[in-house]
CSV table of C-alpha atoms in Angstrom, one decimal:
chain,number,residue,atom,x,y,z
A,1,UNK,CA,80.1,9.9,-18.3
A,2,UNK,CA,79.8,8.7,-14.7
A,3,UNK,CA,79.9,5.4,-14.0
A,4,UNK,CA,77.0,6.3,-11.0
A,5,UNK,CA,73.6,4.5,-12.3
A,6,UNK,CA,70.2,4.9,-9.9
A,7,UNK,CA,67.1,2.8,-10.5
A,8,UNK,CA,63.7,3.9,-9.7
A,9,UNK,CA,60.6,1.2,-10.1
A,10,UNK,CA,57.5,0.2,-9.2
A,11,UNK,CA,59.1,-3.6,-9.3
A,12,UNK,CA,58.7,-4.6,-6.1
A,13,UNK,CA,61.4,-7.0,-4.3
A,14,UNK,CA,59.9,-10.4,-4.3
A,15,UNK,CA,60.7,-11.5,-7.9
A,16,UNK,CA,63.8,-11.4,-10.1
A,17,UNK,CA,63.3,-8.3,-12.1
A,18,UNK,CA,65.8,-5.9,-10.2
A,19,UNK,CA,68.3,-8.0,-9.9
A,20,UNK,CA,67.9,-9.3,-13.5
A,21,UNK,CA,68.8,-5.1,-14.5
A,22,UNK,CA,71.3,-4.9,-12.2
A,23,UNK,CA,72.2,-7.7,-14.2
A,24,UNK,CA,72.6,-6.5,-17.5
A,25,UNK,CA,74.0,-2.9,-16.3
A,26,UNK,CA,77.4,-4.8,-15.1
A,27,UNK,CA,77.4,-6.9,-18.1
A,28,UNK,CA,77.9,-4.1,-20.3
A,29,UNK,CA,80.3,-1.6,-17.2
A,30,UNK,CA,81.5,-4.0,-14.4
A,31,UNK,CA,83.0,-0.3,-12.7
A,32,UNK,CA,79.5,0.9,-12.5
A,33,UNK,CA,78.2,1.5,-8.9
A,34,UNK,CA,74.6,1.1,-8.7
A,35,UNK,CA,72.6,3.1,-6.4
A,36,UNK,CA,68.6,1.5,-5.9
A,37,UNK,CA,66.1,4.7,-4.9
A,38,UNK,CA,63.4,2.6,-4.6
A,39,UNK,CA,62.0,-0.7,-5.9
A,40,UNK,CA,58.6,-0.1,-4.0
A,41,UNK,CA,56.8,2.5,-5.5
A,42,UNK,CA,52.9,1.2,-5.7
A,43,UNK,CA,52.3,-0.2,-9.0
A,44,UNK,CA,51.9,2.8,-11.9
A,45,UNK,CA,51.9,5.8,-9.6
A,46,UNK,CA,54.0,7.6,-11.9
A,47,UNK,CA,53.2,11.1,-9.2
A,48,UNK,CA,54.7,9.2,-6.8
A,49,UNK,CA,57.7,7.8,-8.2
A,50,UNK,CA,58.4,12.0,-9.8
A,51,UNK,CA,58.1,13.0,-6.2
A,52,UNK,CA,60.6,10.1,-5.0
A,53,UNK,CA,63.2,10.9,-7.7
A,54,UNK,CA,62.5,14.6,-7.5
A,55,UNK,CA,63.4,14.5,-3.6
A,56,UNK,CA,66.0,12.5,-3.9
A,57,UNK,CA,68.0,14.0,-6.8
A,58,UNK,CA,69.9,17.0,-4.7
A,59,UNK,CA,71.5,13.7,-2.5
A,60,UNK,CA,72.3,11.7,-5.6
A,61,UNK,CA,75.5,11.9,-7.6
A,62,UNK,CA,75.9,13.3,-11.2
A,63,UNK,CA,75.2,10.1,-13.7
A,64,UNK,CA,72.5,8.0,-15.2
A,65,UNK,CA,69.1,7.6,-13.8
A,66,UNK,CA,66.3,4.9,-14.4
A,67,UNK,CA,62.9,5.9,-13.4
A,68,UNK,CA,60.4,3.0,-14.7
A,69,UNK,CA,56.7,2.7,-13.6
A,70,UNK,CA,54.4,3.1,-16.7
A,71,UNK,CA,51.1,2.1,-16.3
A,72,UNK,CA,50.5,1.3,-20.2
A,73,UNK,CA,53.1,-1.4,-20.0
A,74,UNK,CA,55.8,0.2,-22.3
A,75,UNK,CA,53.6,1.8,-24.5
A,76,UNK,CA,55.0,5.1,-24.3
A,77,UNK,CA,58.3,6.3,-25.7
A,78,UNK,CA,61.1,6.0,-24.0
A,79,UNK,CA,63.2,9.4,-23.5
A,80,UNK,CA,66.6,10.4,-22.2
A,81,UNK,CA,66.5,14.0,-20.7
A,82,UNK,CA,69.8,15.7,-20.0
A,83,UNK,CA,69.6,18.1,-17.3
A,84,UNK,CA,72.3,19.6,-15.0
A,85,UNK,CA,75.0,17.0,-14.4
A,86,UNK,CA,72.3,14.0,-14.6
A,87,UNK,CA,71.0,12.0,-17.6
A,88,UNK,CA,67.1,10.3,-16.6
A,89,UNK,CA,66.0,8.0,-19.1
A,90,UNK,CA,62.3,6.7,-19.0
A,91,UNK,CA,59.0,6.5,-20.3
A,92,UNK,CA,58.0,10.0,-21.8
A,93,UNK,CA,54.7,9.7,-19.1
A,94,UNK,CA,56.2,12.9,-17.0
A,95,UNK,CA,57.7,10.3,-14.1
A,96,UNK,CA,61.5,12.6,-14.8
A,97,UNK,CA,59.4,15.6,-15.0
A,98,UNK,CA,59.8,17.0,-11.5
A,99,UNK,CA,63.4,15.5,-11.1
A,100,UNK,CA,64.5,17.3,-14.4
A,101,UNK,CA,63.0,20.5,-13.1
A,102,UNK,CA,64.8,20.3,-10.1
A,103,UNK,CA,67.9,19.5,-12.0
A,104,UNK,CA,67.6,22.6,-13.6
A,105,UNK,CA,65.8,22.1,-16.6
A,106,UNK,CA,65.9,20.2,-19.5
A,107,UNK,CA,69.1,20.9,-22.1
A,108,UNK,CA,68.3,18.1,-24.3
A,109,UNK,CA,66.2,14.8,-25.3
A,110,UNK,CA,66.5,12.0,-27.3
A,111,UNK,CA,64.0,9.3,-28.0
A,112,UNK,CA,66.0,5.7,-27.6
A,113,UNK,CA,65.7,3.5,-30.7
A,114,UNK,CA,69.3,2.8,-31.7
A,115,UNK,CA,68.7,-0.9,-31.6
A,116,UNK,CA,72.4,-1.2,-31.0
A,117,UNK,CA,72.0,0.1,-27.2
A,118,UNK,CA,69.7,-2.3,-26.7
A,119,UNK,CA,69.5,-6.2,-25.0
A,120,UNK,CA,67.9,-8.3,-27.4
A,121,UNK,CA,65.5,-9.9,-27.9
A,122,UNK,CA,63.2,-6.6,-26.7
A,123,UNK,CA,60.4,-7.4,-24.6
A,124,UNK,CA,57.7,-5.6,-24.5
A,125,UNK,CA,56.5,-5.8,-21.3
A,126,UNK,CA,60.4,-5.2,-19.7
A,127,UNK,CA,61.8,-2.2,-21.1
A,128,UNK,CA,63.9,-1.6,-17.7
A,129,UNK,CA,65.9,-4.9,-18.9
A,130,UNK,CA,66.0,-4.8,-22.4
A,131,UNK,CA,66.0,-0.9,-22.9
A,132,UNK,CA,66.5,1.1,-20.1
A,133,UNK,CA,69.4,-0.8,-18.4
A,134,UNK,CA,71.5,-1.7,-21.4
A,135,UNK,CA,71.4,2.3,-22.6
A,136,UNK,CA,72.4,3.6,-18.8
A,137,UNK,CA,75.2,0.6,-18.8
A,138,UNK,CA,76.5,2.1,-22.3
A,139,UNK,CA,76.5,5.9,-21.7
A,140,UNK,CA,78.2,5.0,-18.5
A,141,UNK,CA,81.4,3.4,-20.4
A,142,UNK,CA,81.7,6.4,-22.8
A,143,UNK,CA,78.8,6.0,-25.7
A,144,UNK,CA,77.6,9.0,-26.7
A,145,UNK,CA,74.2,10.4,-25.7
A,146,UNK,CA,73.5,11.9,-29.2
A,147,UNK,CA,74.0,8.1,-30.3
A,148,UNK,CA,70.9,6.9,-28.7
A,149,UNK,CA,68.2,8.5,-31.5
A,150,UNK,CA,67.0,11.0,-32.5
A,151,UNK,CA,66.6,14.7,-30.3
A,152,UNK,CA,63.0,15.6,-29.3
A,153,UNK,CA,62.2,19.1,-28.8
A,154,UNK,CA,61.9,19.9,-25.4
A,155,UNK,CA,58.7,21.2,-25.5
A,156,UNK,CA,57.4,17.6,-26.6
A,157,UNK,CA,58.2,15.8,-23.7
A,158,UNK,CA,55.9,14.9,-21.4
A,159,UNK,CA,55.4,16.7,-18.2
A,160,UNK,CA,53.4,16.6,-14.9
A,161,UNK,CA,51.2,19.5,-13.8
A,162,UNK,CA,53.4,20.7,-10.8
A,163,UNK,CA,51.9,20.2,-7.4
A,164,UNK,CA,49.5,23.4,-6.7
A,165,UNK,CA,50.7,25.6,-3.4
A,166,UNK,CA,48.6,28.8,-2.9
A,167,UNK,CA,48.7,31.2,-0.4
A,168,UNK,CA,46.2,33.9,0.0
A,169,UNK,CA,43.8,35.5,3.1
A,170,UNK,CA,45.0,34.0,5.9
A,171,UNK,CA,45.1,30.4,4.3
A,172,UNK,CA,47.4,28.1,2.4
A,173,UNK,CA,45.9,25.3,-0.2
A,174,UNK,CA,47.7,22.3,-1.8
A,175,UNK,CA,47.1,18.6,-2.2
A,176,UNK,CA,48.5,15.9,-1.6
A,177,UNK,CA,51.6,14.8,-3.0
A,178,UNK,CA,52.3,11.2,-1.9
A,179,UNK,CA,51.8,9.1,0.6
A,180,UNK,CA,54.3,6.7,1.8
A,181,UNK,CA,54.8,3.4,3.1
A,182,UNK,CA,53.9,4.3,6.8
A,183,UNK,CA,50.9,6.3,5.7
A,184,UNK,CA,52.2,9.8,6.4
A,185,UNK,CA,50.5,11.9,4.0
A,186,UNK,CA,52.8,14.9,2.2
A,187,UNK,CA,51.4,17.8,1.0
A,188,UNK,CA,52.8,20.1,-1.9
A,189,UNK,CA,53.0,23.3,1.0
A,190,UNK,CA,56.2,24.1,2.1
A,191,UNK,CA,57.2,24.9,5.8
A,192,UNK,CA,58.1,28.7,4.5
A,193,UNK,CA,54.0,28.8,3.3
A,194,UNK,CA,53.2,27.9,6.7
A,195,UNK,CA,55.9,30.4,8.5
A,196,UNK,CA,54.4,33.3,6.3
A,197,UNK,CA,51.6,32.8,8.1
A,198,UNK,CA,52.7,32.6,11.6
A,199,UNK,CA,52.9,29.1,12.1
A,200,UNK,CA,55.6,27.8,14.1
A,201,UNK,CA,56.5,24.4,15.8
A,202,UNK,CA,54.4,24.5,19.1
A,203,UNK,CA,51.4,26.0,17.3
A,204,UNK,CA,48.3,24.4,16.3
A,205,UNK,CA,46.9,24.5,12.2
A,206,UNK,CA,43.3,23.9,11.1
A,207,UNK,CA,43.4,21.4,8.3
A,208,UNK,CA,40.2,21.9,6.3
A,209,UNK,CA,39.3,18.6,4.6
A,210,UNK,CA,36.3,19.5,2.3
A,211,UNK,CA,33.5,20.5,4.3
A,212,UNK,CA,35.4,18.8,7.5
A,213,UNK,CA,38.0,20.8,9.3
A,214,UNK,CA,40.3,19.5,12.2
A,215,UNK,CA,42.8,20.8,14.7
A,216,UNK,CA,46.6,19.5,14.2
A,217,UNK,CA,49.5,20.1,16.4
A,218,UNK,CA,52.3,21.5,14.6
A,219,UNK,CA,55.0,20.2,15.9
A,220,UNK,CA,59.0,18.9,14.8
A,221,UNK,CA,58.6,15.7,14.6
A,222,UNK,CA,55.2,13.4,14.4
A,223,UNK,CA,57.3,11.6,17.8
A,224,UNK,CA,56.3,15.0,19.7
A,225,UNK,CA,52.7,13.8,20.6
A,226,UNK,CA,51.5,10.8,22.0
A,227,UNK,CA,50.7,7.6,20.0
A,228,UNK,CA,47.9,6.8,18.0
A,229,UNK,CA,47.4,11.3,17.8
A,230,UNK,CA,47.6,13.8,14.6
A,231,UNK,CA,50.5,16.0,13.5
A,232,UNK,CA,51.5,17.9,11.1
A,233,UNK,CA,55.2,18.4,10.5
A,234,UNK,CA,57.7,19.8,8.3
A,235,UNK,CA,59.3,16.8,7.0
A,236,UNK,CA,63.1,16.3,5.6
A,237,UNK,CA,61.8,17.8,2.1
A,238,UNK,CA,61.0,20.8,3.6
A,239,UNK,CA,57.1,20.1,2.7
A,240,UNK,CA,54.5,19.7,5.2
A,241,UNK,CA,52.7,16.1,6.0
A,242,UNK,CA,50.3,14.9,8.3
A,243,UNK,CA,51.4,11.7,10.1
A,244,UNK,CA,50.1,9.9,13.0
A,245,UNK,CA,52.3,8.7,15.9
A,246,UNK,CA,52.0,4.8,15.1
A,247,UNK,CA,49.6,5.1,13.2
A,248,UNK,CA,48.3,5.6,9.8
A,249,UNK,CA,47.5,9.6,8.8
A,250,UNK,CA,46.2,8.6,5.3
A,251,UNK,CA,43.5,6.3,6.4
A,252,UNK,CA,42.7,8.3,9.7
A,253,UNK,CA,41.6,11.1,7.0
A,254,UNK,CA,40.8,9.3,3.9
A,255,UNK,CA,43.5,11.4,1.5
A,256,UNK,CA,44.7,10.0,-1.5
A,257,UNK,CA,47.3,11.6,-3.9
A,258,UNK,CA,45.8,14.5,-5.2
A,259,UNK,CA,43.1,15.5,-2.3
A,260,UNK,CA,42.8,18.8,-1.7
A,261,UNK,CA,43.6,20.6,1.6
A,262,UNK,CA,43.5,24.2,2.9
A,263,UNK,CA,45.9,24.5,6.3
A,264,UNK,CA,45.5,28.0,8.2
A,265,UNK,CA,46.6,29.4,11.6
A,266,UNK,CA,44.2,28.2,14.7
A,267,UNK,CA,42.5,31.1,16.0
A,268,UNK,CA,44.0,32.6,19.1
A,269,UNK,CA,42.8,31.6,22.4
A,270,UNK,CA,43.3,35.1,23.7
C-alpha cells in the first residue's frame, strides 16, 4: 500500500483536532506523507465535502483517504471502500460516494471493527483519531485491507443521489452543488450542457431562479466583468458557477446547496 494518506474534515483549524490525527498517522508510519484536502468544510455538509473529494480525487495520488464530517456524531458505520488505485475510509453517510464513483466504482468494502487497527481508548465523538487515522496509518505500512472486518456488499453502502443535470427544449436544469468559501455558487451542469446549446464565452445565459429569471454574462473567468457584477463561468471542474466579481454570488441570489436552477441561451438581439 502507498504510504500517500489525504484527510478530508469538517474540523476546522482553530483547535487541536488535525494535528492530533496527523498525530497518530506518523505514530504508527513515520514514511507517510500526508496530504490535507481540506479541514474547512461547514460543519456536517456531507454534499459538500463528496463534491470536495470527488473533484479533487483525479489530482490526488493512489493511497488512503479520510473523509470525516458526519452529522450524527459517529453514529454511523464506518466503511473502507476500495476503488481504482484509492482506498476512502469514512462514515457509511455517502460523503466517499461521489469520490468512489469517480474512482471507478466500488471493488470492495469492509466495515472497520478489528479493535486491533484501532487507538484506544475509542472515543465516540472522535472516530478521525481513534478510528479513521490509526486504520489509514496501518494499511499504509503493509496491513491488510481484508484485516480491517468484515466485507459489506456493495450494494449496502451508503450512497448520495448524484447531482441532477437535464437537458431538454432549449434549456438545461440542475441545482446547486456547493458553495464555497468566497460564495461562488457551483452548479451540477457541465460547460459541454451549456455548449450543446450554443453557449459560448462572450454570450449571455438566462438563469431562471423559481419564478425570477436574470441575465448573466458568460464569460472565462468571474475577473471578466467589473466588480461587485454577475457571471457565470465554467470553473476548473468543468461545471458551471455563478460568482460575483468581489462579491458574494450565493447571497446576491439566495441559493443554498440543492436550489434548483434552469440556465438557457438569451434570446437573440437580432
Amino acid at each position: 500500500m502507498t504510504s500517500v494518506i489525504t484527510l478530508l474534515t469538517d474540523y476546522g483549524l482553530e483547535d487541536g483536532y488535525v494535528a492530533a490525527c496527523h498525530g497518530v498517522i506518523v505514530g504508527i508510519s513515520p514514511e507517510s506523507r500526508i496530504i490535507d484536502v481540506s479541514h474547512l468544510v461547514p460543519s456536517g455538509d456531507v454534499r459538500r465535502a463528496a463534491a470536495i473529494l470527488a473533484q479533487t480525487i483525479a489530482y490526488l495520488p493512489a493511497g488512503v483517504h479520510i473523509a470525516v464530517v458526519d452529522p450524527g456524531g459517529g453514529s454511523r458505520r464506518a466503511v473502507a471502500v476500495e476503488a481504482g488505485d484509492h482506498v476512502f475510509l469514512g462514515p457509511d453517510n455517502g460523503v466517499l460516494s461521489w469520490a468512489v464513483h469517480a474512482s471507478g466504482g466500488a471493488k470492495a468494502a469492509y466495515e472497520l471493527v478489528n479493535e486491533d487497527f484501532f487507538r484506544r481508548p475509542v472515543s465516540p465523538t472522535f472516530h478521525g483519531r481513534d478510528v479513521f487515522a490509526p486504520v489509514a496509518a496501518h494499511l499504509a505500512v503493509g496491513r491488510s485491507l481484508a484485516e480491517v472486518g468484515p466485507e459489506i456488499p456493495l450494494e449496502r453502502l451508503v450512497s448520495l443521489p448524484a447531482p441532477t443535470s437535464l437537458v431538454r427544449e432549449g434549456v438545461v436544469e440542475g441545482e446547486v452543488l456547493s458553495v464555497d468559501r468566497h460564495g461562488n455558487t457551483q452548479l451540477s451542469v457541465g460547460a459541454g450542457d451549456l455548449f450543446t446549446l450554443g453557449v459560448r464565452p462572450g454570450s449571455t445565459l438566462v438563469v431562471w431562479l423559481g419564478r425570477r429569471q436574470i441575465a448573466v454574462p458568460f464569460r472565462e473567468t468571474f475577473a471578466a466583468v467589473p466588480p461587485g457584477e454577475l457571471v457565470a463561468f465554467a470553473d476548473s471542474a468543468g461545471l458551471v458557477a455563478l460568482a460575483v466579481n468581489s462579491g458574494d454570488a450565493s447571497q446576491r441570489l439566495g441559493l443554498p446547496p440543492g436550489a434548483h436552477v434552469r440556465l438557457s441561451p438569451a434570446p437573440s438581439s437580432g
